[in-house]
Coordinates of C-alpha atoms in Angstrom, one line a residue:
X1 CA 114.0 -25.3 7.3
X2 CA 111.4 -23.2 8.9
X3 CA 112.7 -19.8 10.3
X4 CA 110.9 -21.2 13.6
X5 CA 113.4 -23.9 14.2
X6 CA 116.6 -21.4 14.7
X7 CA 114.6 -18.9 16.7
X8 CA 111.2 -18.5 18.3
X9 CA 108.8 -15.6 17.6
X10 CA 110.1 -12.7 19.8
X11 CA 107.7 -10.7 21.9
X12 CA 110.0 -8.6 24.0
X13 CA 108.2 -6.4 26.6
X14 CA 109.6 -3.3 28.0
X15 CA 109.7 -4.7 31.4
X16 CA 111.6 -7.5 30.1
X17 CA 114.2 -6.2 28.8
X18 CA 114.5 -3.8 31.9
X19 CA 114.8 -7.1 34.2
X20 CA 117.6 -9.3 31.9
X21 CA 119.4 -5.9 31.3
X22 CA 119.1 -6.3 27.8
X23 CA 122.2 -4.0 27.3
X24 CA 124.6 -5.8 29.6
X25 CA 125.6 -9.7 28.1
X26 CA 127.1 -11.0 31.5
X27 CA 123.9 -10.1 33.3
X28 CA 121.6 -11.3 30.5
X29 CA 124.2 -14.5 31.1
X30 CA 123.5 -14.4 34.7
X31 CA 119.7 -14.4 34.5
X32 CA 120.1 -16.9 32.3
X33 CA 121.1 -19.6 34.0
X34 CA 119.5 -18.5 36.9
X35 CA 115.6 -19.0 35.3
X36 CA 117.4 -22.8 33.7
X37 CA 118.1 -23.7 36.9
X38 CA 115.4 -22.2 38.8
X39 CA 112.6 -24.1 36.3
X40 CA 114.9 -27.3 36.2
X41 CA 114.7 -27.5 40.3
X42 CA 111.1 -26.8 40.8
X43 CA 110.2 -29.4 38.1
X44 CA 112.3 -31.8 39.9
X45 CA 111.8 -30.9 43.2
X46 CA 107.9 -32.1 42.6
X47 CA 107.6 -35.6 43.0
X48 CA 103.9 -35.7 41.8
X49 CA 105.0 -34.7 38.4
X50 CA 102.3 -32.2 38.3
X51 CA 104.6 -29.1 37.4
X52 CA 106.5 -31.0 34.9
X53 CA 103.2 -31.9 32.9
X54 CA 102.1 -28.7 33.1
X55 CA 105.4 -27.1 31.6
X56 CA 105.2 -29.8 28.7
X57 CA 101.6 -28.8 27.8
X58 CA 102.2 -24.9 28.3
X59 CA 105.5 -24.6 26.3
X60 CA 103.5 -26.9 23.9
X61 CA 100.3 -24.7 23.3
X62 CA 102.3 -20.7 24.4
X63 CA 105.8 -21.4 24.2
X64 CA 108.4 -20.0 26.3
X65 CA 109.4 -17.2 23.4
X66 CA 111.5 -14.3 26.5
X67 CA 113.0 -16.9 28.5
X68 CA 114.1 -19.6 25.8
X69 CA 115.5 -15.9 24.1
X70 CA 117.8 -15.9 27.0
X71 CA 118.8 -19.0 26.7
X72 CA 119.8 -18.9 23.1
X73 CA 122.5 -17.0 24.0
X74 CA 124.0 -19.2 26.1
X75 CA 126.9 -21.4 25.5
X76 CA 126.0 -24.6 23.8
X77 CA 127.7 -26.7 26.6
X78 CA 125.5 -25.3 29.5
X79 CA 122.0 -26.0 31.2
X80 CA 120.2 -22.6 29.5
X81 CA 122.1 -24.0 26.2
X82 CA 120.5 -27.2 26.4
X83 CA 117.4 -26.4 27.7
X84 CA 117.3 -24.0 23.9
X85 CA 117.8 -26.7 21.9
X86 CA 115.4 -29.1 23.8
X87 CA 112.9 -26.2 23.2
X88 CA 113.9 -25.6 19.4
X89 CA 113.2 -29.0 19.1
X90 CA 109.3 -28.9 20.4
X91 CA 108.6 -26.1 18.1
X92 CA 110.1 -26.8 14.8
X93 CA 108.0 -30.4 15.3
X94 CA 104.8 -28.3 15.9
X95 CA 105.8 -26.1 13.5
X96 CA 106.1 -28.9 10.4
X97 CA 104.8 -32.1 11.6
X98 CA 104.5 -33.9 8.9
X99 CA 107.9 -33.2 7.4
X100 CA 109.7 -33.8 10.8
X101 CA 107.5 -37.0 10.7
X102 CA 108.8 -37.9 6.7
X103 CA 112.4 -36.8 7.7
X104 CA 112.6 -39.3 11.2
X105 CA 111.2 -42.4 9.3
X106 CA 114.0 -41.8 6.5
X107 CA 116.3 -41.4 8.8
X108 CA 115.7 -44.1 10.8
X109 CA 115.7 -46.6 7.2
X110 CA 119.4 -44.9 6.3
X111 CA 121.2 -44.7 9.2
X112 CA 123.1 -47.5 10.4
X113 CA 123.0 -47.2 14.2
X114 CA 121.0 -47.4 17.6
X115 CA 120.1 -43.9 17.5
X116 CA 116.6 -44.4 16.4
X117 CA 115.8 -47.2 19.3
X118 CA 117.1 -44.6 22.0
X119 CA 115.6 -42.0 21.0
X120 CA 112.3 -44.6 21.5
X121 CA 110.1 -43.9 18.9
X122 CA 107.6 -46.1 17.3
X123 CA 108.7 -47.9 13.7
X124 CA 107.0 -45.9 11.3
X125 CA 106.3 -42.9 13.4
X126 CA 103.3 -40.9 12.8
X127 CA 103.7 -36.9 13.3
X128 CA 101.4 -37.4 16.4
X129 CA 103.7 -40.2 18.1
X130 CA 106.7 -38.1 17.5
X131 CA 105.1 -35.4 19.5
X132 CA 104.6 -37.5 22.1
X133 CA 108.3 -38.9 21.9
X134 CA 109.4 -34.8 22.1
X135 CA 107.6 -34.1 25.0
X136 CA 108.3 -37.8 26.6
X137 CA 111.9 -36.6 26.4
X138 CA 110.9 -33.0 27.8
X139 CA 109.6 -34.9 30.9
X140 CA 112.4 -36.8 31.5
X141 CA 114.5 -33.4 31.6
X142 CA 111.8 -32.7 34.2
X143 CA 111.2 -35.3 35.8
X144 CA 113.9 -38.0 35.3
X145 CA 117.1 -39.0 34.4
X146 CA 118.7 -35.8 33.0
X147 CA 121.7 -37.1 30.9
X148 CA 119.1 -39.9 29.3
X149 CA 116.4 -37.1 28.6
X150 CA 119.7 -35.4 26.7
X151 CA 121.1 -38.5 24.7
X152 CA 117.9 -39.6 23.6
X153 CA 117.2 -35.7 22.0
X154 CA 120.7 -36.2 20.6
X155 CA 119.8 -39.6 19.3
X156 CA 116.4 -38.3 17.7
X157 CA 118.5 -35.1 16.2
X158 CA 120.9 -37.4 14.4
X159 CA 118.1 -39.7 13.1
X160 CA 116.6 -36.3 11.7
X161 CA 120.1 -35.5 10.8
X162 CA 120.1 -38.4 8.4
X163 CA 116.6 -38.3 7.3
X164 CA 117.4 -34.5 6.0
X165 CA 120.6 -35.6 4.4
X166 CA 119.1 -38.4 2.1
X167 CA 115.8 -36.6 1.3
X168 CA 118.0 -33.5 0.0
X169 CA 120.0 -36.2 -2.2
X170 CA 116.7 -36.9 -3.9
X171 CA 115.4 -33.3 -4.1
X172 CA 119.2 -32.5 -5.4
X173 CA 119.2 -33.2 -9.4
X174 CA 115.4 -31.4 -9.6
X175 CA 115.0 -28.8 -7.0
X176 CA 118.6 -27.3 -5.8
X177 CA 117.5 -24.8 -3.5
X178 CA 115.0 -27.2 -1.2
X179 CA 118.3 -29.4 -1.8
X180 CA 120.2 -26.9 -0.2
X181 CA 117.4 -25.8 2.5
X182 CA 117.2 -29.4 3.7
X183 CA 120.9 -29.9 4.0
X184 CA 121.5 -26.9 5.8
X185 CA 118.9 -28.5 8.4
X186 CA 120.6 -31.4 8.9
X187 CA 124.3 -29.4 9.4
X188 CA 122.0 -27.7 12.5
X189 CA 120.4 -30.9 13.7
X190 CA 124.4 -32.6 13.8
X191 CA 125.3 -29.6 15.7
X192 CA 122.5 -30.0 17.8
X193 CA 123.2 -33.7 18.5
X194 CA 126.6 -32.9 19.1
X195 CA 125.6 -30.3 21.4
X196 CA 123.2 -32.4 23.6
X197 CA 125.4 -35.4 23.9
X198 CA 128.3 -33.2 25.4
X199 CA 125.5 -31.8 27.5
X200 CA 124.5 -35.0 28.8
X201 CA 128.2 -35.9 29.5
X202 CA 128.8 -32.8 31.5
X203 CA 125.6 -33.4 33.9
X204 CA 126.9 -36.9 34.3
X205 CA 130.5 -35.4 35.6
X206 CA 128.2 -32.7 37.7
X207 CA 129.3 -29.6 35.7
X208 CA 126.8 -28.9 33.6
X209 CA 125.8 -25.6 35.3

């Protein structure tokens, strides 16, 4: 898998670290829900929808590289911690399109469940309509229903999940080490669904915080 999908390109600034207090983990904690839940309110607190679409397109084209940092520190099981995978998501999809693209549509052929019809995409999915579906879901974070914007993320990690697990059978008895890149992938993507799906469970009850 692409170093990109665990971790974005850091560009840490001087002044950045001085604000998070780089030094001291319960204030970088602090700050860290604090920017989750101050982008997650303003987004929904605009009924237009105009903020939300402009997040989409500018962690699309810039990314969010310092404050998604932040957040990968988080707990999986919180609002900065699902708002890092959501993001991880966006940019290992820009990052291979086409394989994300090749990995979905296996997935979606193997695995024996309605994950692939909530996570909505079309049947085969071109690398250009799963981009749209990613950043359909990202607007529903913003702009929707929460939990739903969650399970289907989970639903299209676990299709990925499968698509990852079946291609490294194949690459297995010829090329060991993709074998072994591709399974690793989908361990993170399970972890990932898992993560988002106890997410979404814990905004439904009101403590996801």
């Amino acid at each position: 898998m692409p170093e990109q999908f665990r971790r974005p390109v850091r560009r840490p600034t001087a002044a950045f670290d001085n604000l998070v207090g780089a030094a001291d983990p319960a204030e970088r904690s602090r700050v860290a829900h604090a920017t989750a839940s101050a982008l997650l309110e303003r987004a929904r607190r605009d009924e237009s929808g105009g903020v939300t679409e402009r997040l989409v397109a500018f962690t699309a084209e810039h990314g969010i590289d310092e404050i998604a940092e932040l957040w990968s520190q988080a707990p999986a099981h919180s609002l900065p911690g699902a708002l890092w995978r959501l993001y991880l998501l966006q940019i290992s999809l820009r990052s291979d399109s086409a394989m994300t693209a090749l990995l979905y549509d296996r997935g979606r052929v193997e695995l024996q469940s309605a994950d692939a019809v909530i996570a909505g995409a079309p049947t085969p999915a071109t690398p250009e309509e799963l981009s749209a579906l990613v950043d359909t879901i990202l607007r529903g974070v913003f702009h929707g229903d929460f939990s739903i914007a969650l399970d289907r993320a989970a639903a299209y990690c676990r299709v990925q999940a499968s698509g990852a697990t079946h291609v490294a059978d194949d690459y297995e008895p010829t090329e060991p080490d993709r074998a072994g890149e591709l399974t690793r992938r989908a361990l993170r993507l399970d972890g990932y669904a898992d993560d988002l799906s106890a997410s979404a469970a814990s905004w439904r009850r009101g403590t996801l915080n």
